[in-house]
Amino acid sequence: MLQLRPNCERCDCDLPADSPDAVICSFECTFCQTCAQQSLQGRCPNCGGELLRRPRRPPAELLQHPASTVRVNKP
């Protein structure tokens, strides 16, 4: 199950679980669209993997399986 991390690892902006601006790699490194497109050019700086839009969990499922509250920041 995806962790749905709450922030961009690069700029630390908030990325709520329902954010359409969150992108992830296959290891769930999480970034905002701005960082992913402008600074990272669509590649994860941690693993080199492709960054894709993070799927959104339906609200009813978020109640049973909430998003992570652990912030990861690697500027």
Coordinates of C-alpha atoms in Angstrom, one line a residue:
M1 CA 0.0 0.0 0.0
L2 CA 1.3 3.5 -0.9
Q3 CA 2.5 5.6 2.0
L4 CA 1.1 8.8 0.5
R5 CA 3.9 11.0 2.0
P6 CA 2.7 14.5 3.0
N7 CA 5.4 16.6 1.4
C8 CA 7.8 17.2 -1.5
E9 CA 11.2 15.8 -0.6
R10 CA 12.9 18.6 -2.4
C11 CA 11.1 21.9 -1.5
D12 CA 9.0 20.5 1.5
C13 CA 5.7 21.9 0.2
D14 CA 2.6 20.2 1.5
L15 CA 1.1 17.4 -0.7
P16 CA -2.1 16.2 0.9
A17 CA -3.3 12.7 0.1
D18 CA -5.7 14.0 -2.5
S19 CA -3.2 16.4 -4.2
P20 CA -3.2 16.2 -8.0
D21 CA 0.3 17.8 -7.8
A22 CA 2.1 14.8 -6.2
V23 CA 4.4 12.6 -8.3
I24 CA 6.3 9.5 -7.2
C25 CA 8.9 7.0 -8.4
S26 CA 8.7 3.2 -7.9
F27 CA 10.3 3.6 -4.5
E28 CA 7.6 6.2 -3.4
C29 CA 10.1 9.1 -3.3
T30 CA 7.6 12.0 -3.5
F31 CA 7.9 15.4 -5.2
C32 CA 5.6 18.2 -6.3
Q33 CA 4.9 18.8 -10.0
T34 CA 7.0 22.0 -10.0
C35 CA 10.2 20.3 -8.7
A36 CA 9.6 17.2 -10.8
Q37 CA 9.3 19.1 -14.1
Q38 CA 11.6 22.1 -13.6
S39 CA 14.5 20.9 -11.4
L40 CA 14.4 17.1 -11.7
Q41 CA 13.3 16.9 -15.3
G42 CA 11.0 13.9 -14.6
R43 CA 13.7 11.7 -12.9
C44 CA 14.0 10.8 -9.3
P45 CA 17.3 12.1 -7.9
N46 CA 17.5 9.2 -5.4
C47 CA 17.1 6.3 -7.8
G48 CA 17.0 7.7 -11.3
G49 CA 13.5 6.3 -11.9
E50 CA 10.7 8.0 -13.8
L51 CA 8.4 10.3 -11.8
L52 CA 4.7 9.7 -12.4
R53 CA 1.5 11.2 -10.9
R54 CA 0.7 9.7 -7.6
P55 CA -2.7 7.9 -7.5
R56 CA -5.3 9.3 -5.1
R57 CA -6.8 7.1 -2.5
P58 CA -10.7 7.3 -2.3
P59 CA -11.8 9.3 0.8
A60 CA -13.6 6.3 2.3
E61 CA -10.4 4.3 2.1
L62 CA -8.3 7.1 3.6
L63 CA -10.4 6.6 6.8
Q64 CA -9.2 2.9 7.1
H65 CA -5.8 3.4 5.5
P66 CA -4.6 7.0 6.3
A67 CA -1.8 8.8 4.5
S68 CA 1.6 9.0 6.2
T69 CA 2.4 11.9 8.5
V70 CA 6.2 11.4 8.3
R71 CA 7.8 14.2 6.3
V72 CA 10.9 13.3 4.2
N73 CA 13.1 16.2 3.2
K74 CA 16.3 15.8 1.1
P75 CA 16.9 19.3 -0.4

